[in-house]
Amino acid sequence: MIVDWCARGAGRDLIVFCNGWGMDRWPLSGLAAEPFDVVVLSDYHLLDEIEQLRAELLRYRRCYLICWSMGVWAGQRLFSRDRDLFTRCIAINGTLQPVNDRFGIPVEIFAATLEEFSSSILERFYRRMCKETGVFTFFHEHRPQRSLASQRRELAVLQSIVSDEAGTPTFYDSVIISGNDLIIPTRNQQAFWQDRRVIEIDGCHYPFSRWQRWSDILDLVGRDER
């Protein structure tokens, strides 16, 4: 797992971001950090122990967990026993059953993506993830710098370890869903999060071109403790 501090040392509050599959810090680099410190977790081919990061959390006045796409599943796996450390836990365009015909990415689509994975398949995924030309242009300027091999490795591992978490109570208190998500279909997300506070926004699976600062996400859901 990649633990990447995008901003460190200036803030009294910390944002922990669990990234989507195949990503790194670069698709988030358009977001200004101030006044927060920000750490981005990516590449879940190994869900490493995060004891050092847990120790870091204790240094901050407040910590916020923001998880996107496959990171929603990963965030719950990584921090399920640490809920009390976070003022808010926010899920964006993801569920705890990320490979599921009713609540996530349809099973056959996920399997076909892995089986046929190539640079052209990845490019098609990015275009579906962004949908609109302006969003894709923004993403392309901030696209991840990971190798195709590392992305495929992560995808293969996720297929083998992603398990339905339906029986595990979610610790997310706020959910953001894009109205035209072609990766994890909007209707599947809506079906999964029926018992949670949901904020629906316009746009596609990759929503980060709409925000200028990390604080914009927190302001959308509210920063105060649930």
PDB file of N, CA and C in Angstrom, residues 44-108:
ATOM      1  N   TYR A  44      -4.064  -1.152  -3.088  1.00  0.00           N
ATOM      2  CA  TYR A  44      -4.486  -2.093  -2.048  1.00  0.00           C
ATOM      3  C   TYR A  44      -4.083  -3.527  -2.362  1.00  0.00           C
ATOM      4  N   HIS A  45      -3.018  -3.726  -3.145  1.00  0.00           N
ATOM      5  CA  HIS A  45      -2.589  -5.111  -3.372  1.00  0.00           C
ATOM      6  C   HIS A  45      -2.034  -5.708  -2.086  1.00  0.00           C
ATOM      7  N   LEU A  46      -1.622  -4.857  -1.167  1.00  0.00           N
ATOM      8  CA  LEU A  46      -1.303  -5.266   0.195  1.00  0.00           C
ATOM      9  C   LEU A  46      -2.007  -4.302   1.142  1.00  0.00           C
ATOM     10  N   LEU A  47      -2.877  -4.836   1.978  1.00  0.00           N
ATOM     11  CA  LEU A  47      -3.507  -3.994   3.003  1.00  0.00           C
ATOM     12  C   LEU A  47      -2.617  -4.053   4.233  1.00  0.00           C
ATOM     13  N   ASP A  48      -1.586  -3.231   4.225  1.00  0.00           N
ATOM     14  CA  ASP A  48      -0.567  -3.275   5.262  1.00  0.00           C
ATOM     15  C   ASP A  48      -1.120  -2.872   6.615  1.00  0.00           C
ATOM     16  N   GLU A  49      -0.418  -3.328   7.628  1.00  0.00           N
ATOM     17  CA  GLU A  49      -0.690  -2.801   8.955  1.00  0.00           C
ATOM     18  C   GLU A  49      -0.372  -1.303   8.961  1.00  0.00           C
ATOM     19  N   ILE A  50      -1.178  -0.549   9.657  1.00  0.00           N
ATOM     20  CA  ILE A  50      -1.024   0.907   9.614  1.00  0.00           C
ATOM     21  C   ILE A  50      -0.818   1.474  11.018  1.00  0.00           C
ATOM     22  N   GLU A  51      -0.071   0.736  11.834  1.00  0.00           N
ATOM     23  CA  GLU A  51       0.139   1.171  13.215  1.00  0.00           C
ATOM     24  C   GLU A  51       0.827   2.531  13.269  1.00  0.00           C
ATOM     25  N   GLN A  52       1.789   2.763  12.394  1.00  0.00           N
ATOM     26  CA  GLN A  52       2.482   4.050  12.409  1.00  0.00           C
ATOM     27  C   GLN A  52       1.523   5.181  12.080  1.00  0.00           C
ATOM     28  N   LEU A  53       0.633   4.955  11.103  1.00  0.00           N
ATOM     29  CA  LEU A  53      -0.346   5.982  10.762  1.00  0.00           C
ATOM     30  C   LEU A  53      -1.330   6.192  11.902  1.00  0.00           C
ATOM     31  N   ARG A  54      -1.734   5.114  12.565  1.00  0.00           N
ATOM     32  CA  ARG A  54      -2.624   5.263  13.723  1.00  0.00           C
ATOM     33  C   ARG A  54      -1.977   6.157  14.781  1.00  0.00           C
ATOM     34  N   ALA A  55      -0.699   5.977  15.007  1.00  0.00           N
ATOM     35  CA  ALA A  55       0.002   6.814  15.979  1.00  0.00           C
ATOM     36  C   ALA A  55       0.004   8.273  15.539  1.00  0.00           C
ATOM     37  N   GLU A  56       0.130   8.502  14.237  1.00  0.00           N
ATOM     38  CA  GLU A  56       0.093   9.868  13.713  1.00  0.00           C
ATOM     39  C   GLU A  56      -1.268  10.515  13.963  1.00  0.00           C
ATOM     40  N   LEU A  57      -2.342   9.744  13.823  1.00  0.00           N
ATOM     41  CA  LEU A  57      -3.680  10.306  14.007  1.00  0.00           C
ATOM     42  C   LEU A  57      -3.843  10.929  15.388  1.00  0.00           C
ATOM     43  N   LEU A  58      -3.217  10.347  16.371  1.00  0.00           N
ATOM     44  CA  LEU A  58      -3.375  10.816  17.747  1.00  0.00           C
ATOM     45  C   LEU A  58      -2.749  12.186  17.965  1.00  0.00           C
ATOM     46  N   ARG A  59      -1.900  12.628  17.052  1.00  0.00           N
ATOM     47  CA  ARG A  59      -1.239  13.922  17.186  1.00  0.00           C
ATOM     48  C   ARG A  59      -2.140  15.083  16.792  1.00  0.00           C
ATOM     49  N   TYR A  60      -3.232  14.783  16.103  1.00  0.00           N
ATOM     50  CA  TYR A  60      -4.049  15.845  15.524  1.00  0.00           C
ATOM     51  C   TYR A  60      -5.265  16.169  16.386  1.00  0.00           C
ATOM     52  N   ARG A  61      -5.686  17.418  16.273  1.00  0.00           N
ATOM     53  CA  ARG A  61      -6.879  17.868  16.990  1.00  0.00           C
ATOM     54  C   ARG A  61      -8.115  17.150  16.465  1.00  0.00           C
ATOM     55  N   ARG A  62      -8.247  17.112  15.138  1.00  0.00           N
ATOM     56  CA  ARG A  62      -9.359  16.396  14.502  1.00  0.00           C
ATOM     57  C   ARG A  62      -8.818  15.639  13.297  1.00  0.00           C
ATOM     58  N   CYS A  63      -9.426  14.480  13.022  1.00  0.00           N
ATOM     59  CA  CYS A  63      -9.100  13.698  11.832  1.00  0.00           C
ATOM     60  C   CYS A  63     -10.384  13.414  11.065  1.00  0.00           C
ATOM     61  N   TYR A  64     -10.290  13.522   9.749  1.00  0.00           N
ATOM     62  CA  TYR A  64     -11.425  13.246   8.868  1.00  0.00           C
ATOM     63  C   TYR A  64     -11.016  12.144   7.895  1.00  0.00           C
ATOM     64  N   LEU A  65     -11.899  11.165   7.713  1.00  0.00           N
ATOM     65  CA  LEU A  65     -11.657  10.094   6.753  1.00  0.00           C
ATOM     66  C   LEU A  65     -12.558  10.308   5.543  1.00  0.00           C
ATOM     67  N   ILE A  66     -11.944  10.450   4.375  1.00  0.00           N
ATOM     68  CA  ILE A  66     -12.681  10.591   3.116  1.00  0.00           C
ATOM     69  C   ILE A  66     -12.252   9.439   2.213  1.00  0.00           C
ATOM     70  N   CYS A  67     -13.226   8.665   1.741  1.00  0.00           N
ATOM     71  CA  CYS A  67     -12.923   7.475   0.942  1.00  0.00           C
ATOM     72  C   CYS A  67     -13.700   7.531  -0.363  1.00  0.00           C
ATOM     73  N   TRP A  68     -13.034   7.139  -1.437  1.00  0.00           N
ATOM     74  CA  TRP A  68     -13.628   7.233  -2.772  1.00  0.00           C
ATOM     75  C   TRP A  68     -13.526   5.898  -3.494  1.00  0.00           C
ATOM     76  N   SER A  69     -14.621   5.509  -4.142  1.00  0.00           N
ATOM     77  CA  SER A  69     -14.637   4.347  -5.026  1.00  0.00           C
ATOM     78  C   SER A  69     -14.248   3.083  -4.253  1.00  0.00           C
ATOM     79  N   MET A  70     -13.268   2.316  -4.733  1.00  0.00           N
ATOM     80  CA  MET A  70     -12.835   1.120  -4.015  1.00  0.00           C
ATOM     81  C   MET A  70     -12.278   1.463  -2.641  1.00  0.00           C
ATOM     82  N   GLY A  71     -11.877   2.707  -2.448  1.00  0.00           N
ATOM     83  CA  GLY A  71     -11.390   3.138  -1.147  1.00  0.00           C
ATOM     84  C   GLY A  71     -12.442   3.120  -0.065  1.00  0.00           C
ATOM     85  N   VAL A  72     -13.721   3.145  -0.433  1.00  0.00           N
ATOM     86  CA  VAL A  72     -14.791   3.048   0.571  1.00  0.00           C
ATOM     87  C   VAL A  72     -14.717   1.684   1.255  1.00  0.00           C
ATOM     88  N   TRP A  73     -14.563   0.646   0.451  1.00  0.00           N
ATOM     89  CA  TRP A  73     -14.385  -0.701   1.006  1.00  0.00           C
ATOM     90  C   TRP A  73     -13.077  -0.793   1.796  1.00  0.00           C
ATOM     91  N   ALA A  74     -11.993  -0.289   1.214  1.00  0.00           N
ATOM     92  CA  ALA A  74     -10.684  -0.391   1.853  1.00  0.00           C
ATOM     93  C   ALA A  74     -10.633   0.397   3.156  1.00  0.00           C
ATOM     94  N   GLY A  75     -11.246   1.582   3.168  1.00  0.00           N
ATOM     95  CA  GLY A  75     -11.241   2.399   4.373  1.00  0.00           C
ATOM     96  C   GLY A  75     -11.891   1.700   5.547  1.00  0.00           C
ATOM     97  N   GLN A  76     -13.007   1.026   5.292  1.00  0.00           N
ATOM     98  CA  GLN A  76     -13.665   0.292   6.379  1.00  0.00           C
ATOM     99  C   GLN A  76     -12.790  -0.865   6.850  1.00  0.00           C
ATOM    100  N   ARG A  77     -12.136  -1.547   5.926  1.00  0.00           N
ATOM    101  CA  ARG A  77     -11.251  -2.649   6.310  1.00  0.00           C
ATOM    102  C   ARG A  77     -10.068  -2.153   7.145  1.00  0.00           C
ATOM    103  N   LEU A  78      -9.517  -1.018   6.770  1.00  0.00           N
ATOM    104  CA  LEU A  78      -8.325  -0.518   7.439  1.00  0.00           C
ATOM    105  C   LEU A  78      -8.614   0.108   8.795  1.00  0.00           C
ATOM    106  N   PHE A  79      -9.746   0.802   8.908  1.00  0.00           N
ATOM    107  CA  PHE A  79      -9.981   1.642  10.086  1.00  0.00           C
ATOM    108  C   PHE A  79     -11.218   1.238  10.885  1.00  0.00           C
ATOM    109  N   SER A  80     -11.706   0.027  10.712  1.00  0.00           N
ATOM    110  CA  SER A  80     -12.952  -0.366  11.378  1.00  0.00           C
ATOM    111  C   SER A  80     -12.860  -0.270  12.901  1.00  0.00           C
ATOM    112  N   ARG A  81     -11.684  -0.451  13.452  1.00  0.00           N
ATOM    113  CA  ARG A  81     -11.557  -0.360  14.916  1.00  0.00           C
ATOM    114  C   ARG A  81     -11.100   1.021  15.382  1.00  0.00           C
ATOM    115  N   ASP A  82     -11.042   1.965  14.460  1.00  0.00           N
ATOM    116  CA  ASP A  82     -10.536   3.295  14.791  1.00  0.00           C
ATOM    117  C   ASP A  82     -11.583   4.390  14.613  1.00  0.00           C
ATOM    118  N   ARG A  83     -12.848   4.018  14.570  1.00  0.00           N
ATOM    119  CA  ARG A  83     -13.892   5.003  14.261  1.00  0.00           C
ATOM    120  C   ARG A  83     -13.847   6.197  15.196  1.00  0.00           C
ATOM    121  N   ASP A  84     -13.543   5.969  16.451  1.00  0.00           N
ATOM    122  CA  ASP A  84     -13.560   7.064  17.422  1.00  0.00           C
ATOM    123  C   ASP A  84     -12.461   8.096  17.172  1.00  0.00           C
ATOM    124  N   LEU A  85     -11.501   7.773  16.323  1.00  0.00           N
ATOM    125  CA  LEU A  85     -10.434   8.729  16.025  1.00  0.00           C
ATOM    126  C   LEU A  85     -10.856   9.774  15.000  1.00  0.00           C
ATOM    127  N   PHE A  86     -11.983   9.518  14.320  1.00  0.00           N
ATOM    128  CA  PHE A  86     -12.400  10.391  13.223  1.00  0.00           C
ATOM    129  C   PHE A  86     -13.631  11.215  13.590  1.00  0.00           C
ATOM    130  N   THR A  87     -13.553  12.506  13.290  1.00  0.00           N
ATOM    131  CA  THR A  87     -14.705  13.378  13.485  1.00  0.00           C
ATOM    132  C   THR A  87     -15.793  13.058  12.476  1.00  0.00           C
ATOM    133  N   ARG A  88     -15.386  12.809  11.239  1.00  0.00           N
ATOM    134  CA  ARG A  88     -16.332  12.388  10.203  1.00  0.00           C
ATOM    135  C   ARG A  88     -15.700  11.319   9.326  1.00  0.00           C
ATOM    136  N   CYS A  89     -16.563  10.405   8.838  1.00  0.00           N
ATOM    137  CA  CYS A  89     -16.153   9.398   7.855  1.00  0.00           C
ATOM    138  C   CYS A  89     -17.085   9.527   6.657  1.00  0.00           C
ATOM    139  N   ILE A  90     -16.517   9.847   5.507  1.00  0.00           N
ATOM    140  CA  ILE A  90     -17.301  10.209   4.321  1.00  0.00           C
ATOM    141  C   ILE A  90     -17.001   9.224   3.195  1.00  0.00           C
ATOM    142  N   ALA A  91     -18.048   8.663   2.617  1.00  0.00           N
ATOM    143  CA  ALA A  91     -17.928   7.768   1.462  1.00  0.00           C
ATOM    144  C   ALA A  91     -18.334   8.523   0.203  1.00  0.00           C
ATOM    145  N   ILE A  92     -17.516   8.433  -0.836  1.00  0.00           N
ATOM    146  CA  ILE A  92     -17.806   9.086  -2.119  1.00  0.00           C
ATOM    147  C   ILE A  92     -17.813   8.026  -3.218  1.00  0.00           C
ATOM    148  N   ASN A  93     -18.943   7.855  -3.861  1.00  0.00           N
ATOM    149  CA  ASN A  93     -19.060   6.982  -5.039  1.00  0.00           C
ATOM    150  C   ASN A  93     -18.467   5.595  -4.814  1.00  0.00           C
ATOM    151  N   GLY A  94     -18.876   4.972  -3.713  1.00  0.00           N
ATOM    152  CA  GLY A  94     -18.445   3.607  -3.424  1.00  0.00           C
ATOM    153  C   GLY A  94     -19.383   2.958  -2.434  1.00  0.00           C
ATOM    154  N   THR A  95     -19.245   1.648  -2.266  1.00  0.00           N
ATOM    155  CA  THR A  95     -20.043   0.912  -1.287  1.00  0.00           C
ATOM    156  C   THR A  95     -19.147  -0.121  -0.610  1.00  0.00           C
ATOM    157  N   LEU A  96     -19.696  -0.816   0.370  1.00  0.00           N
ATOM    158  CA  LEU A  96     -18.965  -1.893   1.034  1.00  0.00           C
ATOM    159  C   LEU A  96     -19.081  -3.210   0.288  1.00  0.00           C
ATOM    160  N   GLN A  97     -19.841  -3.229  -0.785  1.00  0.00           N
ATOM    161  CA  GLN A  97     -19.932  -4.395  -1.666  1.00  0.00           C
ATOM    162  C   GLN A  97     -19.570  -3.935  -3.088  1.00  0.00           C
ATOM    163  N   PRO A  98     -18.295  -3.612  -3.290  1.00  0.00           N
ATOM    164  CA  PRO A  98     -17.906  -2.916  -4.524  1.00  0.00           C
ATOM    165  C   PRO A  98     -17.960  -3.773  -5.779  1.00  0.00           C
ATOM    166  N   VAL A  99     -17.971  -5.089  -5.630  1.00  0.00           N
ATOM    167  CA  VAL A  99     -18.146  -5.977  -6.786  1.00  0.00           C
ATOM    168  C   VAL A  99     -19.401  -6.801  -6.522  1.00  0.00           C
ATOM    169  N   ASN A 100     -20.511  -6.302  -7.012  1.00  0.00           N
ATOM    170  CA  ASN A 100     -21.807  -6.889  -6.683  1.00  0.00           C
ATOM    171  C   ASN A 100     -22.827  -6.373  -7.684  1.00  0.00           C
ATOM    172  N   ASP A 101     -23.652  -7.256  -8.214  1.00  0.00           N
ATOM    173  CA  ASP A 101     -24.592  -6.847  -9.256  1.00  0.00           C
ATOM    174  C   ASP A 101     -25.638  -5.862  -8.765  1.00  0.00           C
ATOM    175  N   ARG A 102     -25.969  -5.889  -7.484  1.00  0.00           N
ATOM    176  CA  ARG A 102     -26.993  -4.990  -6.938  1.00  0.00           C
ATOM    177  C   ARG A 102     -26.405  -3.751  -6.292  1.00  0.00           C
ATOM    178  N   PHE A 103     -25.225  -3.877  -5.705  1.00  0.00           N
ATOM    179  CA  PHE A 103     -24.708  -2.804  -4.860  1.00  0.00           C
ATOM    180  C   PHE A 103     -23.333  -2.275  -5.271  1.00  0.00           C
ATOM    181  N   GLY A 104     -22.782  -2.752  -6.366  1.00  0.00           N
ATOM    182  CA  GLY A 104     -21.445  -2.319  -6.753  1.00  0.00           C
ATOM    183  C   GLY A 104     -21.233  -2.400  -8.248  1.00  0.00           C
ATOM    184  N   ILE A 105     -19.993  -2.674  -8.628  1.00  0.00           N
ATOM    185  CA  ILE A 105     -19.667  -2.911 -10.033  1.00  0.00           C
ATOM    186  C   ILE A 105     -20.203  -4.285 -10.414  1.00  0.00           C
ATOM    187  N   PRO A 106     -20.954  -4.414 -11.486  1.00  0.00           N
ATOM    188  CA  PRO A 106     -21.431  -5.738 -11.891  1.00  0.00           C
ATOM    189  C   PRO A 106     -20.276  -6.737 -12.011  1.00  0.00           C
ATOM    190  N   VAL A 107     -20.510  -7.946 -11.517  1.00  0.00           N
ATOM    191  CA  VAL A 107     -19.453  -8.954 -11.404  1.00  0.00           C
ATOM    192  C   VAL A 107     -18.802  -9.249 -12.752  1.00  0.00           C
ATOM    193  N   GLU A 108     -19.595  -9.411 -13.790  1.00  0.00           N
ATOM    194  CA  GLU A 108     -19.042  -9.753 -15.104  1.00  0.00           C
ATOM    195  C   GLU A 108     -18.176  -8.625 -15.668  1.00  0.00           C
TER     196      GLU A 108
END
